[in-house]
Coordinates of C-alpha atoms in Angstrom, one line a residue:
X1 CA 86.1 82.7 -22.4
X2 CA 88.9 81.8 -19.6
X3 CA 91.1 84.8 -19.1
X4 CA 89.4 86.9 -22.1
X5 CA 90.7 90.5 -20.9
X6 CA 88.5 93.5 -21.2
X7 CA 85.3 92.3 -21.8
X8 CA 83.8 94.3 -19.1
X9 CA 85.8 97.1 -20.0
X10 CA 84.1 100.5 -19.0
X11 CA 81.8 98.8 -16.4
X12 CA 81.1 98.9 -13.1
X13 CA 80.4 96.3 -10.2
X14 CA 79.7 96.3 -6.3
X15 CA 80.4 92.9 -5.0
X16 CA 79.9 92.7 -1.2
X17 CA 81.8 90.9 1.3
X18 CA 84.9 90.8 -0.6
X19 CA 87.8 90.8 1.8
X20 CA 88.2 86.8 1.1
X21 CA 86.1 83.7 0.1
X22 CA 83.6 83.7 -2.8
X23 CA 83.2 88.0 -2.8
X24 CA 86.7 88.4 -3.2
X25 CA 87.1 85.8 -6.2
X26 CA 84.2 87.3 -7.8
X27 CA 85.5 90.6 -7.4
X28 CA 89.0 89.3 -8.6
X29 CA 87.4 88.0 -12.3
X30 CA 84.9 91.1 -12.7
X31 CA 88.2 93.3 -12.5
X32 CA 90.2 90.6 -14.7
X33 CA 87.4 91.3 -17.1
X34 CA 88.6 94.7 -16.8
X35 CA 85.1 96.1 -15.0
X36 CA 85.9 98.7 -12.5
X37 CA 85.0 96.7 -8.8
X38 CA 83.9 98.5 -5.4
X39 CA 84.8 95.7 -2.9
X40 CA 82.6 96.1 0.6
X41 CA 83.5 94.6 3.7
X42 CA 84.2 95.3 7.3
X43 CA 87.7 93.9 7.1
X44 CA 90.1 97.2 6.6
X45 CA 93.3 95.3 8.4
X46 CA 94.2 91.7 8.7
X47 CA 92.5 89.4 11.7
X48 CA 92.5 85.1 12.5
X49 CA 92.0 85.1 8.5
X50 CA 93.9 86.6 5.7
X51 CA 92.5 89.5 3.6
X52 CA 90.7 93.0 3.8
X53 CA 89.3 95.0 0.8
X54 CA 92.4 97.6 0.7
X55 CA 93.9 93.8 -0.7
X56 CA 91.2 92.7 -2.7
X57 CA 91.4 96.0 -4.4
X58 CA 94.8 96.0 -4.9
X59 CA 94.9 92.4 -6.6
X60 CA 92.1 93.7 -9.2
X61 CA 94.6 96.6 -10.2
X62 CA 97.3 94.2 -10.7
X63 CA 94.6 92.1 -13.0
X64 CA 93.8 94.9 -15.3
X65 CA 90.8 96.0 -13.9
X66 CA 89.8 98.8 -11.0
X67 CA 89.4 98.2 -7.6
X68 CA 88.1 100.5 -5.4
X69 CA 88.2 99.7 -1.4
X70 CA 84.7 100.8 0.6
X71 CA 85.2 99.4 4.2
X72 CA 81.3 98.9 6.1
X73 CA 79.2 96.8 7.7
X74 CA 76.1 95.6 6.3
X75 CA 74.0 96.3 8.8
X76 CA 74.2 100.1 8.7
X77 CA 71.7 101.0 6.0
X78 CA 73.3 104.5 6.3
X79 CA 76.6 103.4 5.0
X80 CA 75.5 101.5 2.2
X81 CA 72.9 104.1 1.1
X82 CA 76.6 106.2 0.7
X83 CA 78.2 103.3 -1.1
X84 CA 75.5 103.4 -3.9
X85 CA 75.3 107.2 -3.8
X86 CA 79.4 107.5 -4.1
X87 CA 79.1 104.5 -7.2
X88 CA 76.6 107.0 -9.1
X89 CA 79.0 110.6 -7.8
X90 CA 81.9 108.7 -9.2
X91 CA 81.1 106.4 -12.0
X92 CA 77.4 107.4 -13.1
X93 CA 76.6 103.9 -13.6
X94 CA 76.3 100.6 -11.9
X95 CA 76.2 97.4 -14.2
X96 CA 76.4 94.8 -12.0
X97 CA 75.8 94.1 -8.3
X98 CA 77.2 91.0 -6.6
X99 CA 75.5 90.3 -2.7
X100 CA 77.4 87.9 -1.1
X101 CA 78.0 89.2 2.2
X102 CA 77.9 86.5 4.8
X103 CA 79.7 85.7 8.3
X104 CA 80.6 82.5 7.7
X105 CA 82.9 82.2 10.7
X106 CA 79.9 82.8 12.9
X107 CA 77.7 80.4 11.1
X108 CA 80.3 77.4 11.4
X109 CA 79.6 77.4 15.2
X110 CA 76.1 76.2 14.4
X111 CA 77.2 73.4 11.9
X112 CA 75.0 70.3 12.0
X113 CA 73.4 71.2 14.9
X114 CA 69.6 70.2 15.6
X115 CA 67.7 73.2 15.5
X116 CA 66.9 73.4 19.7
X117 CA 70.6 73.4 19.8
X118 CA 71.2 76.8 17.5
X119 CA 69.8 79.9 19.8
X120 CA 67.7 82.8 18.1
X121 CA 70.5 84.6 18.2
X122 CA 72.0 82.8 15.1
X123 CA 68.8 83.2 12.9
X124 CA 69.5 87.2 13.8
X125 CA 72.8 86.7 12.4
X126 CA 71.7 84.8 9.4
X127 CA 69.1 87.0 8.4
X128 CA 70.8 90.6 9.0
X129 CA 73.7 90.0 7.0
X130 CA 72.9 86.5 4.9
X131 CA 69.0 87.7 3.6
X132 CA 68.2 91.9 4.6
X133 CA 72.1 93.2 3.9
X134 CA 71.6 91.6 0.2
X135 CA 67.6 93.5 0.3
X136 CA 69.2 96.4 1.2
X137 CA 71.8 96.6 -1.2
X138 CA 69.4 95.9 -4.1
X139 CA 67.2 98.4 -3.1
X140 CA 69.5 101.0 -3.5
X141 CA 71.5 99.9 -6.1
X142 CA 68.0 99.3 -8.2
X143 CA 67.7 102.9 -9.8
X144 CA 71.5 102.8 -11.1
X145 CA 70.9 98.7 -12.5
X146 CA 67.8 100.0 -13.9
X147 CA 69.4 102.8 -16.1
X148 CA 72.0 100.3 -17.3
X149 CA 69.6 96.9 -17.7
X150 CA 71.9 95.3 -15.5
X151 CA 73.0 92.2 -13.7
X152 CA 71.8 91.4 -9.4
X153 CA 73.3 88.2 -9.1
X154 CA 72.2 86.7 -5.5
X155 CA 75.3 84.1 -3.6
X156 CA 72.9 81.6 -2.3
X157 CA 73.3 77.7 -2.0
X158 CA 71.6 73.9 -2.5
X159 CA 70.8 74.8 1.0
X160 CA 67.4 76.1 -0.7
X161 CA 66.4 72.7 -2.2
X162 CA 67.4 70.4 0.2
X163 CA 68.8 69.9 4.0
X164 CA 72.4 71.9 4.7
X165 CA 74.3 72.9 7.8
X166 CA 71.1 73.6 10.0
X167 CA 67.9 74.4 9.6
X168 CA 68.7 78.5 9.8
X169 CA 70.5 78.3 7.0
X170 CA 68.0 76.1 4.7
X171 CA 65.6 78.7 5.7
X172 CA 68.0 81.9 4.8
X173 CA 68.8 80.6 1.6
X174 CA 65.4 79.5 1.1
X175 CA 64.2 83.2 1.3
X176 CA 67.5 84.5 -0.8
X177 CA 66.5 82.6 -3.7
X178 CA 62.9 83.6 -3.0
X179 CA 63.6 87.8 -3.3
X180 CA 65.8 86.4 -6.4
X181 CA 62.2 85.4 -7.9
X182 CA 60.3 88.8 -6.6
X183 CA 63.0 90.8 -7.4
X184 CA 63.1 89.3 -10.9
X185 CA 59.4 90.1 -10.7
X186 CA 59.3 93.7 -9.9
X187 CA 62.1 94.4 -12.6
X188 CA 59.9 92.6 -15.4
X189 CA 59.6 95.7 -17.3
X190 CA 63.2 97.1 -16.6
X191 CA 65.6 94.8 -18.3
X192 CA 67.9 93.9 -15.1
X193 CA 68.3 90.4 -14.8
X194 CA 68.5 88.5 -11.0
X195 CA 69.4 85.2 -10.5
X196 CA 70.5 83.0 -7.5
X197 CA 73.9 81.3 -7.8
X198 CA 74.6 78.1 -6.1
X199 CA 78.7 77.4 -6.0
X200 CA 79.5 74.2 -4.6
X201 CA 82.1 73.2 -1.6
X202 CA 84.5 76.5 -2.0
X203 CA 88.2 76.4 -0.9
X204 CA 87.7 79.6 0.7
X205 CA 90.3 80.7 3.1
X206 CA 88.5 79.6 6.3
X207 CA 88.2 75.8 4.9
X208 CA 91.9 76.3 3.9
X209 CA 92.4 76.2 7.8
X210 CA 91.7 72.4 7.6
X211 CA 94.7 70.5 7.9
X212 CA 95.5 67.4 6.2
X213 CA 95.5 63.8 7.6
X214 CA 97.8 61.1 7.3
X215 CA 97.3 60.4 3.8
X216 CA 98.0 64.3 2.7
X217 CA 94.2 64.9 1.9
X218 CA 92.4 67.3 3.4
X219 CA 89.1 65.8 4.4
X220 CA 85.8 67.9 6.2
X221 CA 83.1 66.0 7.7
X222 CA 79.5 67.7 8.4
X223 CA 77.1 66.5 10.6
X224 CA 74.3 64.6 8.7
X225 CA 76.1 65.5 5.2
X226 CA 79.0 63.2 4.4
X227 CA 82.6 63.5 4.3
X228 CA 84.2 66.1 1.7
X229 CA 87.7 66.4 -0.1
X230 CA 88.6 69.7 -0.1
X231 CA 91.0 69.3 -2.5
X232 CA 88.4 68.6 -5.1
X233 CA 86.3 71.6 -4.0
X234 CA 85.8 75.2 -6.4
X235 CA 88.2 78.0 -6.0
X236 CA 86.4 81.4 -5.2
X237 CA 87.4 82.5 -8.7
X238 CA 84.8 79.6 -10.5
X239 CA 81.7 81.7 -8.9
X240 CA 83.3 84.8 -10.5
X241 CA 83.7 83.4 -13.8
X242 CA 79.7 82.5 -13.7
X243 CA 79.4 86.2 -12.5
X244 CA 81.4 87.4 -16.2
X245 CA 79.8 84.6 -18.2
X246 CA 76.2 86.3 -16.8
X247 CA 77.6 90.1 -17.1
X248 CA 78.4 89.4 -20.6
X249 CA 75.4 87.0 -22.0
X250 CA 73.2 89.5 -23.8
X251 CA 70.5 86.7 -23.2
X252 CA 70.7 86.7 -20.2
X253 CA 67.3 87.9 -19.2
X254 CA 65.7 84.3 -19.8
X255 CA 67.5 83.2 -16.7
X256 CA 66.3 85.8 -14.4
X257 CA 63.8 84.9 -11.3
X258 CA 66.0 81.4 -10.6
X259 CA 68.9 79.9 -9.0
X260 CA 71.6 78.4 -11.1
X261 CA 74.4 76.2 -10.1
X262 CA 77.5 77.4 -10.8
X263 CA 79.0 74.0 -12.6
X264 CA 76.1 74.1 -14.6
X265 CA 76.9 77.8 -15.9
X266 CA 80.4 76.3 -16.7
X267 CA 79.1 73.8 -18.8
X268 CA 76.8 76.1 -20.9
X269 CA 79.0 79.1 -21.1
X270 CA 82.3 77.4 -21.5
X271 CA 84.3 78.3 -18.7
X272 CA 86.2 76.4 -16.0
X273 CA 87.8 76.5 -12.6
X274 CA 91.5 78.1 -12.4
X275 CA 92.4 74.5 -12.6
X276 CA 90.6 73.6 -15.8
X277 CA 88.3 71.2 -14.5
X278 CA 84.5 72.1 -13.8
X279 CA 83.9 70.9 -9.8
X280 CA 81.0 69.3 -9.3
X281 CA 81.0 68.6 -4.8
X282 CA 78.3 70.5 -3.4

Protein backbone atom coordinates (compact mmCIF):
# COMPACT_ATOMS: atom_id res chain seq x y z
CA UNK A 1 0.00 0.00 0.00
CA UNK A 2 3.31 2.25 -0.06
CA UNK A 3 2.65 5.35 -2.15
CA UNK A 4 -1.03 4.14 -3.26
CA UNK A 5 -2.32 7.75 -4.36
CA UNK A 6 -5.89 8.74 -3.65
CA UNK A 7 -7.13 6.44 -1.36
CA UNK A 8 -8.37 9.00 0.86
CA UNK A 9 -9.55 10.93 -1.87
CA UNK A 10 -12.59 13.24 -0.82
CA UNK A 11 -11.63 13.02 3.01
CA UNK A 12 -10.84 15.11 5.52
CA UNK A 13 -8.20 15.10 8.51
CA UNK A 14 -7.09 17.44 11.43
CA UNK A 15 -3.69 16.34 12.65
CA UNK A 16 -2.33 18.59 15.42
CA UNK A 17 1.02 19.77 16.00
CA UNK A 18 2.16 19.46 12.59
CA UNK A 19 4.78 22.11 12.00
CA UNK A 20 7.56 19.15 12.21
CA UNK A 21 8.19 15.76 13.88
CA UNK A 22 5.56 12.93 13.84
CA UNK A 23 2.27 15.58 13.16
CA UNK A 24 3.84 16.77 10.21
CA UNK A 25 4.77 13.27 8.66
CA UNK A 26 1.41 12.14 9.42
CA UNK A 27 -0.06 14.97 7.87
CA UNK A 28 2.36 14.59 4.83
CA UNK A 29 0.92 10.63 4.10
CA UNK A 30 -2.85 11.54 4.87
CA UNK A 31 -2.49 14.29 2.02
CA UNK A 32 -0.31 11.76 -0.12
CA UNK A 33 -3.33 9.62 0.25
CA UNK A 34 -5.01 12.49 -1.28
CA UNK A 35 -7.22 13.38 2.07
CA UNK A 36 -7.67 17.08 2.43
CA UNK A 37 -5.26 17.91 5.91
CA UNK A 38 -5.83 20.97 8.40
CA UNK A 39 -2.32 21.07 9.97
CA UNK A 40 -2.52 22.99 13.65
CA UNK A 41 0.32 24.38 15.35
CA UNK A 42 1.65 27.48 16.94
CA UNK A 43 4.62 27.66 14.56
CA UNK A 44 3.40 30.37 11.68
CA UNK A 45 7.35 31.39 10.96
CA UNK A 46 10.60 29.55 11.31
CA UNK A 47 12.42 29.51 15.02
CA UNK A 48 15.80 27.21 16.63
CA UNK A 49 13.87 24.34 14.44
CA UNK A 50 12.82 24.06 10.94
CA UNK A 51 9.04 24.09 9.91
CA UNK A 52 5.59 25.92 10.52
CA UNK A 53 2.23 24.65 9.19
CA UNK A 54 2.16 27.41 6.14
CA UNK A 55 5.14 24.50 5.10
CA UNK A 56 3.54 21.58 6.16
CA UNK A 57 0.66 22.58 4.09
CA UNK A 58 2.42 23.46 1.29
CA UNK A 59 4.34 20.04 1.03
CA UNK A 60 0.80 18.15 1.17
CA UNK A 61 -0.26 20.23 -2.03
CA UNK A 62 2.80 19.26 -3.74
CA UNK A 63 1.86 15.43 -2.71
CA UNK A 64 -1.44 15.44 -4.25
CA UNK A 65 -3.45 16.12 -1.44
CA UNK A 66 -4.92 19.50 0.49
CA UNK A 67 -3.33 21.17 3.04
CA UNK A 68 -4.91 23.75 4.77
CA UNK A 69 -2.64 25.95 7.39
CA UNK A 70 -4.64 26.74 11.04
CA UNK A 71 -1.90 28.44 13.25
CA UNK A 72 -3.07 28.03 17.41
CA UNK A 73 -2.10 26.98 20.52
CA UNK A 74 -3.64 24.16 22.24
CA UNK A 75 -4.36 25.52 25.15
CA UNK A 76 -7.01 28.01 24.02
CA UNK A 77 -10.15 25.99 23.88
CA UNK A 78 -11.58 29.02 22.12
CA UNK A 79 -9.43 28.60 19.14
CA UNK A 80 -9.83 25.12 18.63
CA UNK A 81 -13.60 25.18 19.19
CA UNK A 82 -13.14 27.58 15.74
CA UNK A 83 -10.91 25.00 14.09
CA UNK A 84 -13.57 22.22 14.30
CA UNK A 85 -16.35 24.72 13.61
CA UNK A 86 -14.35 26.12 10.33
CA UNK A 87 -13.59 21.97 9.30
CA UNK A 88 -17.63 21.53 9.35
CA UNK A 89 -18.24 25.57 7.49
CA UNK A 90 -15.77 24.36 4.92
CA UNK A 91 -15.70 20.72 4.41
CA UNK A 92 -19.01 19.40 6.12
CA UNK A 93 -17.13 16.46 7.35
CA UNK A 94 -14.34 15.27 9.42
CA UNK A 95 -13.00 11.67 8.87
CA UNK A 96 -10.14 11.53 10.71
CA UNK A 97 -8.58 13.32 13.65
CA UNK A 98 -4.81 12.86 14.44
CA UNK A 99 -3.80 14.51 18.32
CA UNK A 100 -0.29 14.68 18.49
CA UNK A 101 0.43 17.86 19.86
CA UNK A 102 3.31 17.79 22.18
CA UNK A 103 6.34 20.31 23.29
CA UNK A 104 8.85 18.12 22.94
CA UNK A 105 11.59 20.75 23.22
CA UNK A 106 10.29 21.57 26.65
CA UNK A 107 10.06 17.97 27.79
CA UNK A 108 13.76 17.15 26.83
CA UNK A 109 14.91 19.38 29.73
CA UNK A 110 13.47 16.94 32.10
CA UNK A 111 15.08 13.83 30.39
CA UNK A 112 16.09 11.09 32.84
CA UNK A 113 15.66 12.99 35.69
CA UNK A 114 14.41 11.51 39.12
CA UNK A 115 11.15 12.76 39.77
CA UNK A 116 12.17 15.40 42.89
CA UNK A 117 14.41 16.72 40.25
CA UNK A 118 11.39 17.60 37.52
CA UNK A 119 9.32 20.73 39.17
CA UNK A 120 5.37 20.73 38.98
CA UNK A 121 5.78 22.99 36.52
CA UNK A 122 6.63 20.26 33.96
CA UNK A 123 3.68 17.89 34.78
CA UNK A 124 1.51 21.39 33.82
CA UNK A 125 3.23 21.26 30.65
CA UNK A 126 2.76 17.67 30.06
CA UNK A 127 -0.70 17.47 30.83
CA UNK A 128 -2.02 20.87 29.09
CA UNK A 129 -0.72 20.13 25.79
CA UNK A 130 0.43 16.18 25.95
CA UNK A 131 -3.15 14.70 27.67
CA UNK A 132 -6.22 17.82 27.89
CA UNK A 133 -5.17 19.63 24.25
CA UNK A 134 -5.75 15.90 22.73
CA UNK A 135 -9.38 15.77 25.25
CA UNK A 136 -10.21 18.88 23.85
CA UNK A 137 -9.85 18.28 20.41
CA UNK A 138 -11.87 15.00 20.57
CA UNK A 139 -14.48 16.58 22.17
CA UNK A 140 -15.13 18.84 19.58
CA UNK A 141 -14.23 17.10 16.77
CA UNK A 142 -16.74 14.06 18.17
CA UNK A 143 -20.05 15.28 16.48
CA UNK A 144 -18.35 15.64 12.87
CA UNK A 145 -16.28 11.79 13.48
CA UNK A 146 -19.59 10.62 14.59
CA UNK A 147 -21.51 11.55 11.29
CA UNK A 148 -18.75 10.03 9.28
CA UNK A 149 -17.90 6.66 11.63
CA UNK A 150 -14.48 7.92 11.70
CA UNK A 151 -10.93 7.52 12.76
CA UNK A 152 -9.35 9.38 16.58
CA UNK A 153 -6.07 8.01 16.44
CA UNK A 154 -4.24 9.09 19.88
CA UNK A 155 0.22 9.78 19.43
CA UNK A 156 1.14 8.11 22.65
CA UNK A 157 4.27 5.88 23.44
CA UNK A 158 5.78 2.48 25.38
CA UNK A 159 6.11 5.16 27.92
CA UNK A 160 2.52 3.67 29.01
CA UNK A 161 3.77 0.09 29.77
CA UNK A 162 6.93 0.49 31.02
CA UNK A 163 9.62 3.32 32.50
CA UNK A 164 10.55 6.31 29.81
CA UNK A 165 12.13 9.68 30.06
CA UNK A 166 10.65 10.47 33.67
CA UNK A 167 8.10 9.62 35.64
CA UNK A 168 5.72 12.71 34.05
CA UNK A 169 5.76 11.37 31.06
CA UNK A 170 4.94 7.52 32.02
CA UNK A 171 2.13 9.06 33.81
CA UNK A 172 0.88 11.40 30.69
CA UNK A 173 0.99 8.69 28.31
CA UNK A 174 -0.34 6.37 30.81
CA UNK A 175 -3.61 8.49 30.95
CA UNK A 176 -3.49 9.19 26.81
CA UNK A 177 -3.90 5.61 26.22
CA UNK A 178 -6.38 5.42 29.10
CA UNK A 179 -9.07 8.28 27.37
CA UNK A 180 -8.02 6.04 24.10
CA UNK A 181 -9.95 3.10 26.06
CA UNK A 182 -13.00 5.59 27.42
CA UNK A 183 -13.17 7.29 24.47
CA UNK A 184 -13.47 4.00 22.63
CA UNK A 185 -16.10 3.36 25.22
CA UNK A 186 -18.32 6.23 24.93
CA UNK A 187 -18.39 5.85 20.98
CA UNK A 188 -19.41 1.98 21.28
CA UNK A 189 -22.57 2.66 19.54
CA UNK A 190 -21.23 5.29 16.99
CA UNK A 191 -18.88 3.48 14.68
CA UNK A 192 -15.64 5.87 15.24
CA UNK A 193 -12.78 3.90 15.96
CA UNK A 194 -9.79 5.28 18.72
CA UNK A 195 -6.72 3.72 19.18
CA UNK A 196 -3.35 4.66 20.82
CA UNK A 197 -0.30 4.64 18.52
CA UNK A 198 3.07 3.83 19.88
CA UNK A 199 5.96 4.95 17.09
CA UNK A 200 9.32 4.01 18.11
CA UNK A 201 12.72 6.28 18.35
CA UNK A 202 11.55 9.03 15.50
CA UNK A 203 14.15 11.00 13.52
CA UNK A 204 12.25 14.04 14.10
CA UNK A 205 13.94 17.26 13.41
CA UNK A 206 14.95 18.04 17.07
CA UNK A 207 16.94 14.57 17.28
CA UNK A 208 18.31 15.44 13.85
CA UNK A 209 20.18 18.19 15.91
CA UNK A 210 22.46 15.32 17.29
CA UNK A 211 25.69 15.34 15.70
CA UNK A 212 27.64 12.45 14.81
CA UNK A 213 30.81 11.00 16.59
CA UNK A 214 33.92 9.86 15.34
CA UNK A 215 32.77 6.91 13.68
CA UNK A 216 29.93 8.89 11.56
CA UNK A 217 27.02 7.45 13.72
CA UNK A 218 24.80 9.37 15.36
CA UNK A 219 24.37 7.93 18.76
CA UNK A 220 21.70 9.38 21.83
CA UNK A 221 22.13 8.17 25.31
CA UNK A 222 19.09 8.52 27.97
CA UNK A 223 19.43 8.33 31.36
CA UNK A 224 18.43 4.90 32.73
CA UNK A 225 17.44 3.69 28.98
CA UNK A 226 20.44 2.72 26.86
CA UNK A 227 22.29 4.07 24.06
CA UNK A 228 20.29 4.62 20.61
CA UNK A 229 21.40 4.80 16.83
CA UNK A 230 19.52 7.31 15.42
CA UNK A 231 20.24 6.24 12.23
CA UNK A 232 18.22 3.20 12.66
CA UNK A 233 15.30 5.16 14.14
CA UNK A 234 11.50 5.67 12.13
CA UNK A 235 11.06 8.67 9.92
CA UNK A 236 7.85 10.78 10.93
CA UNK A 237 6.30 9.56 7.67
CA UNK A 238 6.10 5.51 9.20
CA UNK A 239 3.44 6.85 11.93
CA UNK A 240 1.62 8.38 9.02
CA UNK A 241 1.45 5.36 7.02
CA UNK A 242 -0.17 3.48 10.30
CA UNK A 243 -2.44 6.58 10.34
CA UNK A 244 -3.64 5.61 6.22
CA UNK A 245 -3.38 1.88 6.79
CA UNK A 246 -6.11 2.59 9.94
CA UNK A 247 -8.08 5.44 7.77
CA UNK A 248 -8.56 2.94 5.13
CA UNK A 249 -9.16 -0.67 7.13
CA UNK A 250 -12.86 -1.03 6.95
CA UNK A 251 -12.25 -3.34 10.07
CA UNK A 252 -10.85 -1.29 11.80
CA UNK A 253 -13.37 -1.03 14.59
CA UNK A 254 -11.93 -4.36 16.29
CA UNK A 255 -8.83 -2.40 17.15
CA UNK A 256 -10.53 0.46 18.93
CA UNK A 257 -10.11 1.09 22.85
CA UNK A 258 -6.04 -0.02 22.57
CA UNK A 259 -2.63 1.11 21.75
CA UNK A 260 -0.83 -0.33 18.88
CA UNK A 261 2.74 -0.10 17.98
CA UNK A 262 3.37 1.33 14.90
CA UNK A 263 5.93 -1.60 13.52
CA UNK A 264 3.42 -3.93 14.40
CA UNK A 265 0.76 -2.09 12.13
CA UNK A 266 3.50 -2.37 9.42
CA UNK A 267 3.71 -5.88 9.66
CA UNK A 268 -0.10 -6.59 9.43
CA UNK A 269 -1.03 -3.99 6.94
CA UNK A 270 1.93 -4.21 4.75
CA UNK A 271 3.52 -1.04 4.72
CA UNK A 272 7.07 0.18 5.53
CA UNK A 273 9.23 3.10 6.44
CA UNK A 274 10.31 5.62 3.42
CA UNK A 275 13.38 3.41 3.54
CA UNK A 276 11.68 0.03 3.03
CA UNK A 277 12.52 -1.48 6.19
CA UNK A 278 10.07 -1.74 9.20
CA UNK A 279 12.11 -0.03 12.51
CA UNK A 280 11.74 -1.74 15.34
CA UNK A 281 14.09 0.77 18.35
CA UNK A 282 11.66 2.04 20.73
Amino acid sequence: MNGIPHLLGGHVAVVTGASRGIGKGVALELGAAGATVYVTGRSAAAGRLPGTVHETAAEIDALGGHGIPFVCDHRDDDAIQRLFTRVRDERGRLDVLVNNVYNSPAAARWLGKPFWEVPPAAWDETFDVGVRSHYTASAFAAPLLIESAGLIANISSPGAQRYMHNAVYGVAKTALDRLTADMAHDLTDTGVTVVSLWPGIVNTELLQLVPANEQGRRLVTLPGEGTFDLDAAESPRFPGRAVVALATDPDRRARTGRAWRVADLAEQYGFTDVDGRIPRAD
